[in-house]
Amino acid sequence: MEDEITFSNVFGGGGEIRKYFAPGRVNLIGEHTDYNGGHVFPCALSIGTYAAVRKRTDRKLRFYSENFPEAGVIETSLDDREYHKELGWTNYPRGVVWAAEEAGFRADCGFDVMYRGTIPNSSGLSSSASIEVLTGFFLADLYGFSYDGITNAKLGQRAENAFIGVNCGIMDQFAIAMGRKGHAIFLNTGTLKYEYAPLDLQGVRIVIMNTNKKRGLGDSKYNERRAECEEALRYVRQVVPADALCELTKEQWEAAREAIPSPVLRRRAEHAVTENLRTLAAYEALKQGNLAAFGRLMNESHISLKENYEVTGRELDTLAEAAWQQDGVLGARMTGAGFGGCAVSLVNEDAVSSFVTNVGKIYREQIGYDATFYEAETGSGPQRIG
Ligand code: GLA
């Protein structure tokens, strides 16, 4: 990133410019469990978001993104603590400034910041959580705030929930703030206890497949699913004393399911409970080096997300189902919120190139435009890079 040249072009020269990076993430399994007190198993990626930042002496905030040059420099102030639709993407970092301030971390002057992201937008690889965690990280470094990675993740989630208005769980911000190269994070979102799992994939590659379908209505559907789970839990609690759906064992779920009168709500809860159990099983399988079992659990996850949770859609189903037919594929499923975005697959390394050709062809024939494929490389959490 030729920040200094571009940065001074955009904002003028002088002062100390600091540079930072935060990754994106891909979730291997454990989807729509993180707001149900369940387990997730994401890893941070080598793609992510870069920032070049300089403190100001007044209270102005000036934002520029190389990804949205047409938006130009967007200027606001530390004293404006409201979400404004017309401020577009800057609401993500502004939300983090707000959340930090609410938590007692007050910046005493403004800043100029320039971002550049290498995560495709709306891909389900967490470009928004990446910019949030990156912002929380540079605020701490610039202003001497002493919070740790988990607090930073919580600030990002608070910004998303209370400033942006998406009731997401903690998975994305946690995976990014706490990412470690070569590892996935096995996280219990109910307790925030976590373990790093070495991703020792023995000649198997993680291939991300992008539907190139933008999420659109995704955010409102996301909030709707979350509300459905909360409603299902109210019925479950008439039978089993649980604080969250993912606390239920298989036996407890069997005992409680009939207490939910609506078949739709029952399917939503079925997904949450079984997805959590699959995630536990997948973590065990990985520890035992049983990638075949891990892959089967990924497939089951997709089927449940399609049939019970209904968040896949034609594009994601086409990718997953085409992937399942290919030689050398251990498993494939949608990743992230769904409704478009990406799927993720485990593919033997010598089969990757035929996999990409074949799945790409089926997708183009059935959907009418191209999918994009990336071999995922894991990455580390947020860092200062200059
Ligand atoms: C989005 C949310 C996460 C999580 C996933 C689904 O990525 O931001 O909190 O709920 O969807 O697993």
mmCIF file of C-alpha atoms in Angstrom, residues 48-261:
data_model
loop_
_atom_site.group_PDB
_atom_site.id
_atom_site.type_symbol
_atom_site.label_atom_id
_atom_site.label_comp_id
_atom_site.label_asym_id
_atom_site.label_seq_id
_atom_site.Cartn_x
_atom_site.Cartn_y
_atom_site.Cartn_z
ATOM 1 C CA GLY A 48 -8.325 -8.233 5.192
ATOM 2 C CA THR A 49 -8.369 -4.478 5.651
ATOM 3 C CA TYR A 50 -5.492 -1.993 5.762
ATOM 4 C CA ALA A 51 -5.569 1.457 7.336
ATOM 5 C CA ALA A 52 -3.218 4.440 7.344
ATOM 6 C CA VAL A 53 -4.097 6.857 10.142
ATOM 7 C CA ARG A 54 -2.950 10.246 11.423
ATOM 8 C CA LYS A 55 -4.140 12.054 14.503
ATOM 9 C CA ARG A 56 -5.568 15.539 14.112
ATOM 10 C CA THR A 57 -5.407 18.432 16.524
ATOM 11 C CA ASP A 58 -9.127 19.267 16.247
ATOM 12 C CA ARG A 59 -12.188 17.022 16.704
ATOM 13 C CA LYS A 60 -12.741 16.229 13.016
ATOM 14 C CA LEU A 61 -12.871 12.690 11.643
ATOM 15 C CA ARG A 62 -12.012 12.339 7.975
ATOM 16 C CA PHE A 63 -12.475 9.035 6.158
ATOM 17 C CA TYR A 64 -11.440 7.816 2.739
ATOM 18 C CA SER A 65 -11.636 4.329 1.246
ATOM 19 C CA GLU A 66 -9.684 3.184 -1.774
ATOM 20 C CA ASN A 67 -12.560 0.766 -2.342
ATOM 21 C CA PHE A 68 -15.116 3.575 -2.640
ATOM 22 C CA PRO A 69 -13.159 6.402 -4.292
ATOM 23 C CA GLU A 70 -16.365 7.869 -5.733
ATOM 24 C CA ALA A 71 -17.500 8.634 -2.170
ATOM 25 C CA GLY A 72 -14.451 10.894 -1.749
ATOM 26 C CA VAL A 73 -13.377 12.165 1.671
ATOM 27 C CA ILE A 74 -16.182 11.923 4.191
ATOM 28 C CA GLU A 75 -15.873 14.354 7.053
ATOM 29 C CA THR A 76 -17.636 14.087 10.394
ATOM 30 C CA SER A 77 -16.788 14.918 13.982
ATOM 31 C CA LEU A 78 -16.156 13.096 17.249
ATOM 32 C CA ASP A 79 -19.142 15.022 18.569
ATOM 33 C CA ASP A 80 -21.564 13.491 16.081
ATOM 34 C CA ARG A 81 -22.585 10.224 17.731
ATOM 35 C CA GLU A 82 -25.497 9.325 15.451
ATOM 36 C CA TYR A 83 -25.800 6.818 12.617
ATOM 37 C CA HIS A 84 -26.365 8.634 9.316
ATOM 38 C CA LYS A 85 -27.400 6.614 6.299
ATOM 39 C CA GLU A 86 -25.766 9.071 3.911
ATOM 40 C CA LEU A 87 -22.398 8.516 5.582
ATOM 41 C CA GLY A 88 -22.419 5.015 4.076
ATOM 42 C CA TRP A 89 -19.529 2.693 4.915
ATOM 43 C CA THR A 90 -18.042 5.166 7.426
ATOM 44 C CA ASN A 91 -20.814 4.196 9.840
ATOM 45 C CA TYR A 92 -18.787 1.050 10.645
ATOM 46 C CA PRO A 93 -15.701 2.858 11.973
ATOM 47 C CA ARG A 94 -17.877 5.654 13.376
ATOM 48 C CA GLY A 95 -19.844 3.001 15.255
ATOM 49 C CA VAL A 96 -16.631 1.708 16.805
ATOM 50 C CA VAL A 97 -15.552 5.210 17.872
ATOM 51 C CA TRP A 98 -19.006 5.541 19.465
ATOM 52 C CA ALA A 99 -18.847 2.097 21.153
ATOM 53 C CA ALA A 100 -15.362 2.814 22.534
ATOM 54 C CA GLU A 101 -16.555 6.128 23.925
ATOM 55 C CA GLU A 102 -19.599 4.467 25.506
ATOM 56 C CA ALA A 103 -17.210 2.030 27.182
ATOM 57 C CA GLY A 104 -15.181 4.948 28.593
ATOM 58 C CA PHE A 105 -12.434 5.103 25.953
ATOM 59 C CA ARG A 106 -12.639 8.723 24.787
ATOM 60 C CA ALA A 107 -10.442 9.991 21.999
ATOM 61 C CA ASP A 108 -9.229 13.502 22.846
ATOM 62 C CA CYS A 109 -8.807 14.537 19.203
ATOM 63 C CA GLY A 110 -9.941 13.383 15.768
ATOM 64 C CA PHE A 111 -8.085 11.539 13.001
ATOM 65 C CA ASP A 112 -7.718 11.171 9.257
ATOM 66 C CA VAL A 113 -7.914 7.595 8.027
ATOM 67 C CA MET A 114 -7.596 5.880 4.714
ATOM 68 C CA TYR A 115 -8.750 2.275 4.315
ATOM 69 C CA ARG A 116 -8.155 -0.367 1.690
ATOM 70 C CA GLY A 117 -9.866 -3.740 1.835
ATOM 71 C CA THR A 118 -8.915 -6.947 0.038
ATOM 72 C CA ILE A 119 -12.019 -8.854 1.173
ATOM 73 C CA PRO A 120 -14.777 -8.872 -1.448
ATOM 74 C CA ASN A 121 -17.741 -6.871 -0.069
ATOM 75 C CA SER A 122 -20.891 -8.772 0.905
ATOM 76 C CA SER A 123 -19.045 -12.061 0.483
ATOM 77 C CA GLY A 124 -19.693 -13.418 3.955
ATOM 78 C CA LEU A 125 -15.977 -13.159 4.748
ATOM 79 C CA SER A 126 -16.587 -10.348 7.226
ATOM 80 C CA SER A 127 -15.374 -7.191 5.555
ATOM 81 C CA SER A 128 -17.440 -5.151 8.019
ATOM 82 C CA ALA A 129 -16.139 -6.929 11.136
ATOM 83 C CA SER A 130 -12.633 -6.524 9.717
ATOM 84 C CA ILE A 131 -12.983 -2.734 9.453
ATOM 85 C CA GLU A 132 -14.554 -2.617 12.930
ATOM 86 C CA VAL A 133 -11.800 -4.618 14.616
ATOM 87 C CA LEU A 134 -9.148 -2.707 12.688
ATOM 88 C CA THR A 135 -10.631 0.578 13.884
ATOM 89 C CA GLY A 136 -10.853 -0.614 17.501
ATOM 90 C CA PHE A 137 -7.254 -1.731 17.263
ATOM 91 C CA PHE A 138 -5.854 1.534 15.892
ATOM 92 C CA LEU A 139 -7.891 3.615 18.326
ATOM 93 C CA ALA A 140 -6.208 1.741 21.192
ATOM 94 C CA ASP A 141 -2.782 2.252 19.652
ATOM 95 C CA LEU A 142 -3.287 5.936 18.767
ATOM 96 C CA TYR A 143 -4.931 7.056 22.009
ATOM 97 C CA GLY A 144 -3.305 4.648 24.468
ATOM 98 C CA PHE A 145 -6.495 2.725 25.339
ATOM 99 C CA SER A 146 -5.595 -0.433 27.221
ATOM 100 C CA TYR A 147 -8.266 -2.909 26.103
ATOM 101 C CA ASP A 148 -7.433 -6.420 24.946
ATOM 102 C CA GLY A 149 -8.504 -8.317 21.827
ATOM 103 C CA ILE A 150 -11.687 -9.712 23.342
ATOM 104 C CA THR A 151 -12.810 -6.255 24.486
ATOM 105 C CA ASN A 152 -12.047 -4.950 21.025
ATOM 106 C CA ALA A 153 -14.191 -7.735 19.535
ATOM 107 C CA LYS A 154 -17.026 -6.742 21.880
ATOM 108 C CA LEU A 155 -16.738 -3.082 20.852
ATOM 109 C CA GLY A 156 -17.090 -4.144 17.213
ATOM 110 C CA GLN A 157 -20.126 -6.269 17.996
ATOM 111 C CA ARG A 158 -21.680 -3.417 20.000
ATOM 112 C CA ALA A 159 -21.144 -1.068 17.052
ATOM 113 C CA GLU A 160 -22.808 -3.570 14.729
ATOM 114 C CA ASN A 161 -25.746 -4.232 17.088
ATOM 115 C CA ALA A 162 -26.480 -0.802 18.494
ATOM 116 C CA PHE A 163 -25.116 1.602 15.856
ATOM 117 C CA ILE A 164 -25.552 -0.263 12.546
ATOM 118 C CA GLY A 165 -28.601 -2.261 13.675
ATOM 119 C CA VAL A 166 -27.582 -5.830 12.785
ATOM 120 C CA ASN A 167 -28.079 -8.146 15.764
ATOM 121 C CA CYS A 168 -25.040 -10.278 14.971
ATOM 122 C CA GLY A 169 -23.279 -12.544 17.441
ATOM 123 C CA ILE A 170 -19.622 -12.281 18.461
ATOM 124 C CA MET A 171 -18.109 -14.795 16.026
ATOM 125 C CA ASP A 172 -16.806 -12.500 13.293
ATOM 126 C CA GLN A 173 -15.257 -9.846 15.501
ATOM 127 C CA PHE A 174 -13.795 -12.507 17.806
ATOM 128 C CA ALA A 175 -12.303 -14.557 14.967
ATOM 129 C CA ILE A 176 -10.670 -11.424 13.574
ATOM 130 C CA ALA A 177 -9.514 -9.819 16.829
ATOM 131 C CA MET A 178 -8.099 -13.113 18.133
ATOM 132 C CA GLY A 179 -6.976 -14.726 14.853
ATOM 133 C CA ARG A 180 -3.789 -16.746 14.699
ATOM 134 C CA LYS A 181 -2.087 -17.851 11.497
ATOM 135 C CA GLY A 182 -2.278 -21.593 10.876
ATOM 136 C CA HIS A 183 -5.074 -22.035 13.401
ATOM 137 C CA ALA A 184 -8.837 -22.055 13.652
ATOM 138 C CA ILE A 185 -10.527 -20.855 16.840
ATOM 139 C CA PHE A 186 -12.887 -23.189 18.633
ATOM 140 C CA LEU A 187 -15.049 -20.729 20.546
ATOM 141 C CA ASN A 188 -17.892 -21.258 22.963
ATOM 142 C CA THR A 189 -19.905 -18.098 22.363
ATOM 143 C CA GLY A 190 -21.875 -18.635 25.569
ATOM 144 C CA THR A 191 -18.828 -18.419 27.831
ATOM 145 C CA LEU A 192 -16.223 -16.930 25.436
ATOM 146 C CA LYS A 193 -13.881 -19.792 26.346
ATOM 147 C CA TYR A 194 -11.778 -20.621 23.325
ATOM 148 C CA GLU A 195 -8.997 -22.845 22.081
ATOM 149 C CA TYR A 196 -6.697 -22.518 19.099
ATOM 150 C CA ALA A 197 -6.790 -25.604 16.897
ATOM 151 C CA PRO A 198 -3.815 -26.091 14.572
ATOM 152 C CA LEU A 199 -5.141 -26.450 11.045
ATOM 153 C CA ASP A 200 -3.009 -29.385 10.111
ATOM 154 C CA LEU A 201 -4.778 -30.266 6.902
ATOM 155 C CA GLN A 202 -2.457 -32.957 5.482
ATOM 156 C CA GLY A 203 -2.527 -32.067 1.804
ATOM 157 C CA VAL A 204 -6.061 -30.702 1.926
ATOM 158 C CA ARG A 205 -6.862 -27.123 0.925
ATOM 159 C CA ILE A 206 -9.605 -24.795 2.048
ATOM 160 C CA VAL A 207 -11.245 -23.485 -1.109
ATOM 161 C CA ILE A 208 -13.621 -20.548 -0.803
ATOM 162 C CA MET A 209 -16.272 -20.234 -3.495
ATOM 163 C CA ASN A 210 -17.943 -16.859 -3.962
ATOM 164 C CA THR A 211 -21.464 -16.866 -5.441
ATOM 165 C CA ASN A 212 -20.918 -13.228 -6.417
ATOM 166 C CA LYS A 213 -24.474 -12.698 -5.307
ATOM 167 C CA LYS A 214 -24.724 -9.709 -3.053
ATOM 168 C CA ARG A 215 -26.649 -10.279 0.123
ATOM 169 C CA GLY A 216 -29.363 -7.670 -0.384
ATOM 170 C CA LEU A 217 -32.133 -8.476 2.033
ATOM 171 C CA GLY A 218 -29.747 -10.490 4.169
ATOM 172 C CA ASP A 219 -29.567 -8.176 7.133
ATOM 173 C CA SER A 220 -33.298 -8.047 7.767
ATOM 174 C CA LYS A 221 -33.602 -11.836 7.307
ATOM 175 C CA TYR A 222 -30.714 -12.219 9.718
ATOM 176 C CA ASN A 223 -32.529 -10.300 12.432
ATOM 177 C CA GLU A 224 -35.668 -12.310 11.650
ATOM 178 C CA ARG A 225 -33.838 -15.640 12.199
ATOM 179 C CA ARG A 226 -32.460 -14.398 15.461
ATOM 180 C CA ALA A 227 -35.923 -13.390 16.654
ATOM 181 C CA GLU A 228 -37.280 -16.799 15.601
ATOM 182 C CA CYS A 229 -34.654 -18.543 17.725
ATOM 183 C CA GLU A 230 -35.561 -16.378 20.705
ATOM 184 C CA GLU A 231 -39.205 -17.269 20.285
ATOM 185 C CA ALA A 232 -38.431 -20.983 19.953
ATOM 186 C CA LEU A 233 -36.371 -20.779 23.145
ATOM 187 C CA ARG A 234 -39.367 -19.430 25.062
ATOM 188 C CA TYR A 235 -41.285 -22.643 24.251
ATOM 189 C CA VAL A 236 -38.300 -24.881 24.951
ATOM 190 C CA ARG A 237 -37.962 -23.355 28.388
ATOM 191 C CA GLN A 238 -41.405 -24.661 29.323
ATOM 192 C CA VAL A 239 -39.767 -28.095 29.265
ATOM 193 C CA VAL A 240 -36.014 -27.636 29.767
ATOM 194 C CA PRO A 241 -34.413 -24.865 31.873
ATOM 195 C CA ALA A 242 -31.975 -23.488 29.275
ATOM 196 C CA ASP A 243 -30.659 -19.961 28.735
ATOM 197 C CA ALA A 244 -29.892 -20.595 25.068
ATOM 198 C CA LEU A 245 -30.857 -23.142 22.427
ATOM 199 C CA CYS A 246 -27.319 -24.432 22.023
ATOM 200 C CA GLU A 247 -27.150 -25.468 25.672
ATOM 201 C CA LEU A 248 -29.460 -28.346 24.839
ATOM 202 C CA THR A 249 -28.176 -31.890 24.508
ATOM 203 C CA LYS A 250 -29.701 -34.128 21.874
ATOM 204 C CA GLU A 251 -31.861 -35.805 24.535
ATOM 205 C CA GLN A 252 -33.089 -32.486 25.938
ATOM 206 C CA TRP A 253 -33.951 -31.330 22.445
ATOM 207 C CA GLU A 254 -35.927 -34.516 21.750
ATOM 208 C CA ALA A 255 -37.841 -33.890 24.959
ATOM 209 C CA ALA A 256 -38.481 -30.215 24.194
ATOM 210 C CA ARG A 257 -39.160 -30.089 20.474
ATOM 211 C CA GLU A 258 -42.879 -30.850 20.654
ATOM 212 C CA ALA A 259 -43.354 -27.891 22.979
ATOM 213 C CA ILE A 260 -42.757 -25.623 19.971
ATOM 214 C CA PRO A 261 -46.116 -25.365 18.208
#
